[in-house]
PDB file of C-alpha atoms in Angstrom:
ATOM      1  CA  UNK A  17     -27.580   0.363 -16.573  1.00 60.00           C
ATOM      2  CA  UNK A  18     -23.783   0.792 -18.063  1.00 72.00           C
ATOM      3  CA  UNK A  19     -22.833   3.885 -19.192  1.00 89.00           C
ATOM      4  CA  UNK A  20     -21.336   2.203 -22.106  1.00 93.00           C
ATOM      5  CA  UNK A  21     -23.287  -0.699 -24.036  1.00 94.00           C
ATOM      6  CA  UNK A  22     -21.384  -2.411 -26.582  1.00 96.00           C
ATOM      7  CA  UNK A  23     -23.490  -5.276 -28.743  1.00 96.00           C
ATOM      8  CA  UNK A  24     -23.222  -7.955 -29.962  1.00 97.00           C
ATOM      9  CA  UNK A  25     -21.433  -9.887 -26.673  1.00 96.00           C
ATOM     10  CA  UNK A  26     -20.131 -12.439 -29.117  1.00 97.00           C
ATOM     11  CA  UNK A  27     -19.543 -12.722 -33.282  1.00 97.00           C
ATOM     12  CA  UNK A  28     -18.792 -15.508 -34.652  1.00 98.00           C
ATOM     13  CA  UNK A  29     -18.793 -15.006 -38.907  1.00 97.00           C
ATOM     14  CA  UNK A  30     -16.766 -16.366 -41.894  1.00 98.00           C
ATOM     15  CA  UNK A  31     -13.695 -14.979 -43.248  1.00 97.00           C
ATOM     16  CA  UNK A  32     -14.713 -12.621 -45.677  1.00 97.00           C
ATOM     17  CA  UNK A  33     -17.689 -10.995 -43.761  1.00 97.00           C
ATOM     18  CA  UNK A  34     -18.370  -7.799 -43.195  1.00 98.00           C
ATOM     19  CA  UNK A  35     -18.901  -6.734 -39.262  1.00 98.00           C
ATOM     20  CA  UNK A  36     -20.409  -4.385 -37.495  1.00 98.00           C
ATOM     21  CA  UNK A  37     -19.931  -3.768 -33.419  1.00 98.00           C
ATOM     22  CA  UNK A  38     -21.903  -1.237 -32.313  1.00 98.00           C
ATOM     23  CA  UNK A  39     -21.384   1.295 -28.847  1.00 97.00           C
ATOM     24  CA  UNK A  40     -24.134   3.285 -27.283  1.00 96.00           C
ATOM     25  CA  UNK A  41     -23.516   5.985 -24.219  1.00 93.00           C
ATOM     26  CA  UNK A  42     -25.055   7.906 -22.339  1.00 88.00           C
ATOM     27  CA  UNK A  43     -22.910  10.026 -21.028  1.00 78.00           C
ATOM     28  CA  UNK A  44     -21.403  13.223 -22.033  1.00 81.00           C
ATOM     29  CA  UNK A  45     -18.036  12.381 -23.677  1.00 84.00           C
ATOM     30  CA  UNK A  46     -15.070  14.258 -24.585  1.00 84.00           C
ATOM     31  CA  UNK A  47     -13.981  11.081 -27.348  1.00 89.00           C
ATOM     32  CA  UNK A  48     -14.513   7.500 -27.947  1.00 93.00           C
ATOM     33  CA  UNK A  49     -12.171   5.238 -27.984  1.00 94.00           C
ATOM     34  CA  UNK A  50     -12.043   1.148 -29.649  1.00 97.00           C
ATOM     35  CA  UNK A  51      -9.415  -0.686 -28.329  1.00 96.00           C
ATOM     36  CA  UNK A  52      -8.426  -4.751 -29.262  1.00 97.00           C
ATOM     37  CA  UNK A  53      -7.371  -7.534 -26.975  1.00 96.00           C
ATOM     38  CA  UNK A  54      -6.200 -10.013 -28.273  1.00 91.00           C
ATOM     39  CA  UNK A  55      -6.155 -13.512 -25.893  1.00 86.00           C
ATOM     40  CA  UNK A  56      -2.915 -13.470 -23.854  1.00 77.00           C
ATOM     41  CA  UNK A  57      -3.428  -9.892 -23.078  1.00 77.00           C
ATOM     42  CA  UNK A  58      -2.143  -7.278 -25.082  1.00 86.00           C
ATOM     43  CA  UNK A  59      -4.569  -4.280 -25.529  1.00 93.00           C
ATOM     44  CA  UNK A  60      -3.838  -2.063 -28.684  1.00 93.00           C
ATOM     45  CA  UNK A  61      -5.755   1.400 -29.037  1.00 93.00           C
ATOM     46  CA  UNK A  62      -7.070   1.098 -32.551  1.00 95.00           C
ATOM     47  CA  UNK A  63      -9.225   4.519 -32.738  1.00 94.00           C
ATOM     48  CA  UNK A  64      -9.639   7.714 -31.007  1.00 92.00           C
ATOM     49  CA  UNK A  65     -12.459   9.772 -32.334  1.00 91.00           C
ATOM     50  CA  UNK A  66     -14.879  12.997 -31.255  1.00 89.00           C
ATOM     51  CA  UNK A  67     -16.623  12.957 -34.543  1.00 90.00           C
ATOM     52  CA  UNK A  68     -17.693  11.942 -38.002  1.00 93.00           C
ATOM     53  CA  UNK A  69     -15.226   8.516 -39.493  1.00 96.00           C
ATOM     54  CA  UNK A  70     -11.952   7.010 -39.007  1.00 95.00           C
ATOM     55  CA  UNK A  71     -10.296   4.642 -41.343  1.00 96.00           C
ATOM     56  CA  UNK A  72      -7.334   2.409 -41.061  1.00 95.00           C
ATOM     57  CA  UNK A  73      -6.493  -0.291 -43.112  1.00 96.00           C
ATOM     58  CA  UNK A  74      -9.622  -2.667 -43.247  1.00 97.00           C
ATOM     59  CA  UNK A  75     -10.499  -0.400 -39.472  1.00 97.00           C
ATOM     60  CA  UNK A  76     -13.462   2.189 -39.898  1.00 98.00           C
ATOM     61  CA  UNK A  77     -15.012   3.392 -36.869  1.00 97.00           C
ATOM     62  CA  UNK A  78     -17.888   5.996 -37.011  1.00 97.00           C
ATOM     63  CA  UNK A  79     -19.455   8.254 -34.278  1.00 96.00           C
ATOM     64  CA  UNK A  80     -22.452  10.095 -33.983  1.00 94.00           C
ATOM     65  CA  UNK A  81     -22.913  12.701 -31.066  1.00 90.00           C
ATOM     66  CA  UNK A  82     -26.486  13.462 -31.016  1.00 91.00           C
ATOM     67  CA  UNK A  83     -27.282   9.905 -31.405  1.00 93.00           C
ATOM     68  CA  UNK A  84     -24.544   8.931 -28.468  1.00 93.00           C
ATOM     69  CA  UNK A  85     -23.789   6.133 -30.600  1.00 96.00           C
ATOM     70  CA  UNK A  86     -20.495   4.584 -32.298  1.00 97.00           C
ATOM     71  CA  UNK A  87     -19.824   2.184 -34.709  1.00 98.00           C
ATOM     72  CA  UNK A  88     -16.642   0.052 -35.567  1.00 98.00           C
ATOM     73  CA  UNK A  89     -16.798  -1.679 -38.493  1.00 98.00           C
ATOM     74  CA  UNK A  90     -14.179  -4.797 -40.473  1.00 98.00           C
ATOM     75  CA  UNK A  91     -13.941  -5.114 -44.203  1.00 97.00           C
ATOM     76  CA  UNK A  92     -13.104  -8.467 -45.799  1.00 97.00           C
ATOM     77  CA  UNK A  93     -12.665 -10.037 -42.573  1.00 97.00           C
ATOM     78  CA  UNK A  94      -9.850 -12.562 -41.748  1.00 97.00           C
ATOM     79  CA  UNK A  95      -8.771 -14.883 -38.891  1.00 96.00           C
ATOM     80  CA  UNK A  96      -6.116 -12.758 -37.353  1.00 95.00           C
ATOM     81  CA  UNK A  97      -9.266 -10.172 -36.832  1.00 96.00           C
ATOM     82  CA  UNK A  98     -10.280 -12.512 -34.145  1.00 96.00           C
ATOM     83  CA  UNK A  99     -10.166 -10.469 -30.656  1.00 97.00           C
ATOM     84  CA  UNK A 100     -12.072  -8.910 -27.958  1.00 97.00           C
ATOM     85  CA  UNK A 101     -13.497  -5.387 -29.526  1.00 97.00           C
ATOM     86  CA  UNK A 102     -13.888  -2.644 -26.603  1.00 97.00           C
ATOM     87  CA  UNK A 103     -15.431   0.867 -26.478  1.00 96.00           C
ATOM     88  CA  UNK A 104     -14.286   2.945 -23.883  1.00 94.00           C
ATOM     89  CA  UNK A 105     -15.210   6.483 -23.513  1.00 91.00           C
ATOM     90  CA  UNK A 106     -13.372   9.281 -22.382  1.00 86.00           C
ATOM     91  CA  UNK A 107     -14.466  12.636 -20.163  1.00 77.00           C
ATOM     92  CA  UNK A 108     -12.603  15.881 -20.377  1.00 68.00           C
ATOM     93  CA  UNK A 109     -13.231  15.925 -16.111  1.00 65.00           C
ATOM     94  CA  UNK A 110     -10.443  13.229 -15.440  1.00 66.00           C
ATOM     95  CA  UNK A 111      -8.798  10.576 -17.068  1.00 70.00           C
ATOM     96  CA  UNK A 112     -10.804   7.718 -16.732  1.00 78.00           C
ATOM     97  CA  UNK A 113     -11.996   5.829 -19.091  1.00 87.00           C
ATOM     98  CA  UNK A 114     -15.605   4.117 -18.730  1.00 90.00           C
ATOM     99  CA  UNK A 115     -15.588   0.332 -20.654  1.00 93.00           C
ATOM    100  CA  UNK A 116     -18.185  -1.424 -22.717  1.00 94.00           C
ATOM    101  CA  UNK A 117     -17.883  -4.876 -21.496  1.00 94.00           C
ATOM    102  CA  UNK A 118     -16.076  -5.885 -24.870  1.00 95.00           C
ATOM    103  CA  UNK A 119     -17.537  -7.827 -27.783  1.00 97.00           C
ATOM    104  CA  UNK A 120     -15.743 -11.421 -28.999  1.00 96.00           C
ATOM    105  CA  UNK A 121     -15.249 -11.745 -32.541  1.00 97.00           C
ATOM    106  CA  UNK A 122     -14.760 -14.727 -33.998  1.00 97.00           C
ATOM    107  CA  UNK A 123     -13.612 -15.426 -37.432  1.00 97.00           C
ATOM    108  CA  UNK A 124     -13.845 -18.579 -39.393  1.00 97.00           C
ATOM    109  CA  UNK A 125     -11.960 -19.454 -42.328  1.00 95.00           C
TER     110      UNK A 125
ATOM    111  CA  UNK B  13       9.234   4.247 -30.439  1.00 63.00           C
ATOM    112  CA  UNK B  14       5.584   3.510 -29.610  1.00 66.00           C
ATOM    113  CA  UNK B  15       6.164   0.893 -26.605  1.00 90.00           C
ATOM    114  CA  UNK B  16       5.693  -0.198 -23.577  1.00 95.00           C
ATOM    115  CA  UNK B  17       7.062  -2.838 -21.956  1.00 96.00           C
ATOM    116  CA  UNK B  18       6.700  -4.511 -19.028  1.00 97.00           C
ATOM    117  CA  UNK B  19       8.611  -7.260 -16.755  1.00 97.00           C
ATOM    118  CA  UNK B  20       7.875  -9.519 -15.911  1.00 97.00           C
ATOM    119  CA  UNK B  21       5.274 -11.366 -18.490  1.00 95.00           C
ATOM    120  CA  UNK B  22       4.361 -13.995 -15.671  1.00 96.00           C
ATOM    121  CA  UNK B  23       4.809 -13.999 -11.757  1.00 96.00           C
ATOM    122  CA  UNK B  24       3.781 -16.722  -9.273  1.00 95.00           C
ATOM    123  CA  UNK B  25       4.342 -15.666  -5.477  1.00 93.00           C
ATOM    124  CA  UNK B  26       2.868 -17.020  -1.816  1.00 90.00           C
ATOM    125  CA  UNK B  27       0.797 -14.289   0.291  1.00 88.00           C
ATOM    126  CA  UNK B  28       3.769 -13.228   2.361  1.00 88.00           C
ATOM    127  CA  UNK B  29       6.154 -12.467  -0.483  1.00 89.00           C
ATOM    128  CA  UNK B  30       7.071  -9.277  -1.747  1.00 94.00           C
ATOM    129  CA  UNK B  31       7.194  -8.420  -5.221  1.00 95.00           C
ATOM    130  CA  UNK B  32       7.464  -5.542  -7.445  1.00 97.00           C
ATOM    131  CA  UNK B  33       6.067  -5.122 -11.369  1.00 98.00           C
ATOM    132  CA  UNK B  34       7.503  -2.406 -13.758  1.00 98.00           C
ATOM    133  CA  UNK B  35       6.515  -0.649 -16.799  1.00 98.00           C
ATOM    134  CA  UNK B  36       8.119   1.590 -18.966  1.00 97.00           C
ATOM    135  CA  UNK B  37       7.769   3.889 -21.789  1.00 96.00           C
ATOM    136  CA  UNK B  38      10.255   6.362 -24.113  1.00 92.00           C
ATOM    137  CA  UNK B  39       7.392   8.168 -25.747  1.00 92.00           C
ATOM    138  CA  UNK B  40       7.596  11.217 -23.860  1.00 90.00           C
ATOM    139  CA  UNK B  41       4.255  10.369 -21.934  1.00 91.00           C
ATOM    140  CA  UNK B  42       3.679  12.062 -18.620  1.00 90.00           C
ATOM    141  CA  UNK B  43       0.341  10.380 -17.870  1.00 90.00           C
ATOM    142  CA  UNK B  44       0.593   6.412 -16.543  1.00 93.00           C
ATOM    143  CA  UNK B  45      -2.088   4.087 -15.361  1.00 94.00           C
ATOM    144  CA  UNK B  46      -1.690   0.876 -13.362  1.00 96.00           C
ATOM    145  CA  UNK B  47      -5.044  -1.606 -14.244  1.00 96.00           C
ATOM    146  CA  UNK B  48      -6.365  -4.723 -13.236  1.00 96.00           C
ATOM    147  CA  UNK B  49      -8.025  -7.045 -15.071  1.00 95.00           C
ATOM    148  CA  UNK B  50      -9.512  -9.857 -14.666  1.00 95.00           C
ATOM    149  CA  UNK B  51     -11.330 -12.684 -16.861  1.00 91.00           C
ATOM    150  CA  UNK B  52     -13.262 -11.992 -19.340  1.00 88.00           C
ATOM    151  CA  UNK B  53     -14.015  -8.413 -18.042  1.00 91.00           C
ATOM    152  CA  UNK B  54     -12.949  -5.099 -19.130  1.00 92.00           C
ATOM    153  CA  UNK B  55      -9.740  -3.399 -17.141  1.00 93.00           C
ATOM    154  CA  UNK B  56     -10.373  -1.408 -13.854  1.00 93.00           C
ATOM    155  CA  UNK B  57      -8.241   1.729 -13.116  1.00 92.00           C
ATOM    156  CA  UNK B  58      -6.130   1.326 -10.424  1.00 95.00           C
ATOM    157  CA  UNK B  59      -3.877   4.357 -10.195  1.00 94.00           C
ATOM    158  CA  UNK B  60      -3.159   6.629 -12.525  1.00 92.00           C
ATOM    159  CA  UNK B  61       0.374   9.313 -12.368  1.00 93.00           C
ATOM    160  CA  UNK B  62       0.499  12.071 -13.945  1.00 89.00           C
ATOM    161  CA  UNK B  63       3.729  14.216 -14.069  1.00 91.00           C
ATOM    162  CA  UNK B  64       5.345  11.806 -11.866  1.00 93.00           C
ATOM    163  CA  UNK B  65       2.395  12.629  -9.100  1.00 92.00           C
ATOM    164  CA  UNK B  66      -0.478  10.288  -7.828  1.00 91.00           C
ATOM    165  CA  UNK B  67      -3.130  11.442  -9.287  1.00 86.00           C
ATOM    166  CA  UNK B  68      -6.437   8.746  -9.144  1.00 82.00           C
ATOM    167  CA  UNK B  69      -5.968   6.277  -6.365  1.00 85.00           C
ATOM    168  CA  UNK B  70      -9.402   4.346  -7.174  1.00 84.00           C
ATOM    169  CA  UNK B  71      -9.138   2.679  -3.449  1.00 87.00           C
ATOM    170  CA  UNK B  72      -6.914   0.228  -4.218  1.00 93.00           C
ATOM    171  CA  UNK B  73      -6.153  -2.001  -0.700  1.00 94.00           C
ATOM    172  CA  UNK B  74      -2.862  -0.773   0.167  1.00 93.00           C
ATOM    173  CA  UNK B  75      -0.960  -4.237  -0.572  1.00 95.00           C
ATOM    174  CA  UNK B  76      -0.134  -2.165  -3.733  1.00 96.00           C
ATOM    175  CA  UNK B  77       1.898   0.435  -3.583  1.00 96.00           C
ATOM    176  CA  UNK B  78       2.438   2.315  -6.755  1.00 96.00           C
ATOM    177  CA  UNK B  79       5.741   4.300  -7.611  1.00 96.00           C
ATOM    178  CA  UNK B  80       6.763   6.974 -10.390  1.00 96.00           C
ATOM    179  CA  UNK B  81      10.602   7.257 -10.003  1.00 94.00           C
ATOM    180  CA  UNK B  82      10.712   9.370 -13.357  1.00 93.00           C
ATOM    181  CA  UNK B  83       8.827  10.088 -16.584  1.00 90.00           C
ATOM    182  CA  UNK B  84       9.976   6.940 -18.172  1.00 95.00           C
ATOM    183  CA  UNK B  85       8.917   4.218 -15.353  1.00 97.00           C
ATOM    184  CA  UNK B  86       6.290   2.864 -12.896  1.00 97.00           C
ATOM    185  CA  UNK B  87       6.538   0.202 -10.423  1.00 98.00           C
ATOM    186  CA  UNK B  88       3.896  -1.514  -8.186  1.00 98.00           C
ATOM    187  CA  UNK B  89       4.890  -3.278  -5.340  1.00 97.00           C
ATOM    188  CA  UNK B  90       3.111  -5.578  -3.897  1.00 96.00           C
ATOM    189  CA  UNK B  91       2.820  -7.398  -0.472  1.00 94.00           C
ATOM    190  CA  UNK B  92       0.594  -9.761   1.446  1.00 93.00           C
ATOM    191  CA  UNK B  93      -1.241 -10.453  -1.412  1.00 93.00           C
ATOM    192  CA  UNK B  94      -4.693 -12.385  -1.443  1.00 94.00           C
ATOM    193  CA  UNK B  95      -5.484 -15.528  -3.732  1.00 95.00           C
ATOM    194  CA  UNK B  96      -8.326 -13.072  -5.219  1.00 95.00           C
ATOM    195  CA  UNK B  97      -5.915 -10.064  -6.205  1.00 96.00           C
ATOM    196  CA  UNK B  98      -4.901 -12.812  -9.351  1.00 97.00           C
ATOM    197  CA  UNK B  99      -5.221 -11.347 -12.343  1.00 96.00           C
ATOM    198  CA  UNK B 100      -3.968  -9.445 -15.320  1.00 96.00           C
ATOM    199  CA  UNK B 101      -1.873  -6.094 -14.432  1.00 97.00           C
ATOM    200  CA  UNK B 102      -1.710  -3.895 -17.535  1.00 96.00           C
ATOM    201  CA  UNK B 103       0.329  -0.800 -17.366  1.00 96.00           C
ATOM    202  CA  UNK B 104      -0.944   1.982 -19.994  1.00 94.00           C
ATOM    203  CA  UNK B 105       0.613   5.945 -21.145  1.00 93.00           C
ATOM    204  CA  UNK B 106      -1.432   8.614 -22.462  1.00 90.00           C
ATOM    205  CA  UNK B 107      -0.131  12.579 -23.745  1.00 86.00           C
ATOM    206  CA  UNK B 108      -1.466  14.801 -21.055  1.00 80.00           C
ATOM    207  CA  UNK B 109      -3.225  17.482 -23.125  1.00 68.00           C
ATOM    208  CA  UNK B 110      -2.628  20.949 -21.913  1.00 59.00           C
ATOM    209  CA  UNK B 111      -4.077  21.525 -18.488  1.00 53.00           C
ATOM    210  CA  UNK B 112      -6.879  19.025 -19.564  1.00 52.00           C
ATOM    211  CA  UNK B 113      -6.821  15.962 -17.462  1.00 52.00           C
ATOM    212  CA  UNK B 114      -8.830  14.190 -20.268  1.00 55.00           C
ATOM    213  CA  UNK B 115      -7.348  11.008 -21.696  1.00 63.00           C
ATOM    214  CA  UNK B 116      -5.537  10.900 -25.122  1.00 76.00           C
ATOM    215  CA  UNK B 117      -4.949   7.354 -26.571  1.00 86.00           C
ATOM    216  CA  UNK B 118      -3.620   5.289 -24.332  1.00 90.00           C
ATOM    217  CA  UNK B 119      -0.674   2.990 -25.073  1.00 92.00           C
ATOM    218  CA  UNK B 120      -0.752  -0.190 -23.317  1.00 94.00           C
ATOM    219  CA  UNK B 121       1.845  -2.998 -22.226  1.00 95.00           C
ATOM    220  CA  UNK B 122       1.562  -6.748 -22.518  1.00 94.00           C
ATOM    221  CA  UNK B 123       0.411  -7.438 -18.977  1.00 95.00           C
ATOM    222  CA  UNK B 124       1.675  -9.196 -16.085  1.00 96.00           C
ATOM    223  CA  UNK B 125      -0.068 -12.308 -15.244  1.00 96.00           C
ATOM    224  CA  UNK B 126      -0.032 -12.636 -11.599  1.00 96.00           C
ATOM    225  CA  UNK B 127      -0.930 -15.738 -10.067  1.00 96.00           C
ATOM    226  CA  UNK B 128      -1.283 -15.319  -6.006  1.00 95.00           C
ATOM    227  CA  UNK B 129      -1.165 -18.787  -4.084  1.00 92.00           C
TER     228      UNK B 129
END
């Protein structure tokens, strides 16, 4: 079993939508962390976060500890959202970070 | 300046060449990671330096050789390469917090897409 479960593997939705990926770990964590891939390669850290909510832009990604659980969520979704969504969580032993195998979102217009 | 770069953005070589990829960063970051990634899977630590010393070696075959000449870069060299060592080579920073070797957010680079033949 992965210490990091990310779901849904794939999302495909209209533009518009509101989504939801969800994380799950079960590990003790120091943070968790969403990142974005876009295809081509480039990752971009989108959210660090220990606790409670995060919000950037359209961006709001939510964490609960006792639950070991972590949410990222897209408002009004568009096109350009269209990515590779990763959790990663981080450990304060050493500086690895453990990946979720990454969710594909797909947005329609 | 929230950057990094790296060169180059695509490399092609033959099992007995010898190549080298660089990153680099202005941000004041003392922690840098070397991954490999591959399709459709998430990245896998390769090295990571922290104040310009090898820290995490995650037994990486030692066709790659990583380097930390100052704060600012990081090289990997590589030789005798195998057709299965193509893939995507992302170089990442982080803040090193306090004596903590816990990650802050990492700042990645577009990748090198290395194609071995």
């Amino acid at each position: 079993k992965n210490e990091v479960e990310q779901s849904p593997q794939n999302l495909t939705a209209q533009e518009g939508e509101f989504i939801t990926i969800n994380c799950s770990y079960s590990v003790g964590i120091s943070a968790l962390h969403w990142l974005q891939q876009h295809p081509g390669g480039g990752i971009v850290s989108l959210f660090m976060l220990s606790s409670g909510k995060k919000k950037h832009g359209r961006l709001i990604a939510t964490i609960n500890i006792q639950e070991k659980h972590s949410s990222l969520h897209i408002t009004a979704s568009h096109p350009r959202d269209s990515a590779v969504y990763i959790c990663a969580a981080s450990m304060d032993s050493n500086y690895q970070l453990i990946w979720g195998a990454g969710t594909k979102l797909i947005i329609k217009p | 300046d929230t950057e990094v770069t790296q060169t180059p953005k695509h490399l092609v070589m033959g099992m007995t060449n010898k190549k080298s990829l660089k990153c680099e960063q202005h941000m004041g970051h003392r922690a840098m990671y070397w991954y490999k990634q591959k399709a459709k899977k998430p990245p896998e630590l390769m090295f990571v330096y922290s104040y310009e010393k090898l820290s995490i070696n995650e037994s990486v075959p030692s066709r790659f050789s990583p380097e930390c000449p100052n704060s600012s870069l990081l090289n990997l060299h590589l030789h005798a390469l195998q057709p299965e060592d193509s893939a995507l080579y992302l170089c990442a920073s982080s803040q090193v917090k306090g004596y903590s070797t816990s990650t802050d957010t990492q700042y990645f680079g577009p990748g090198t897409r290395l194609t071995v033949l």
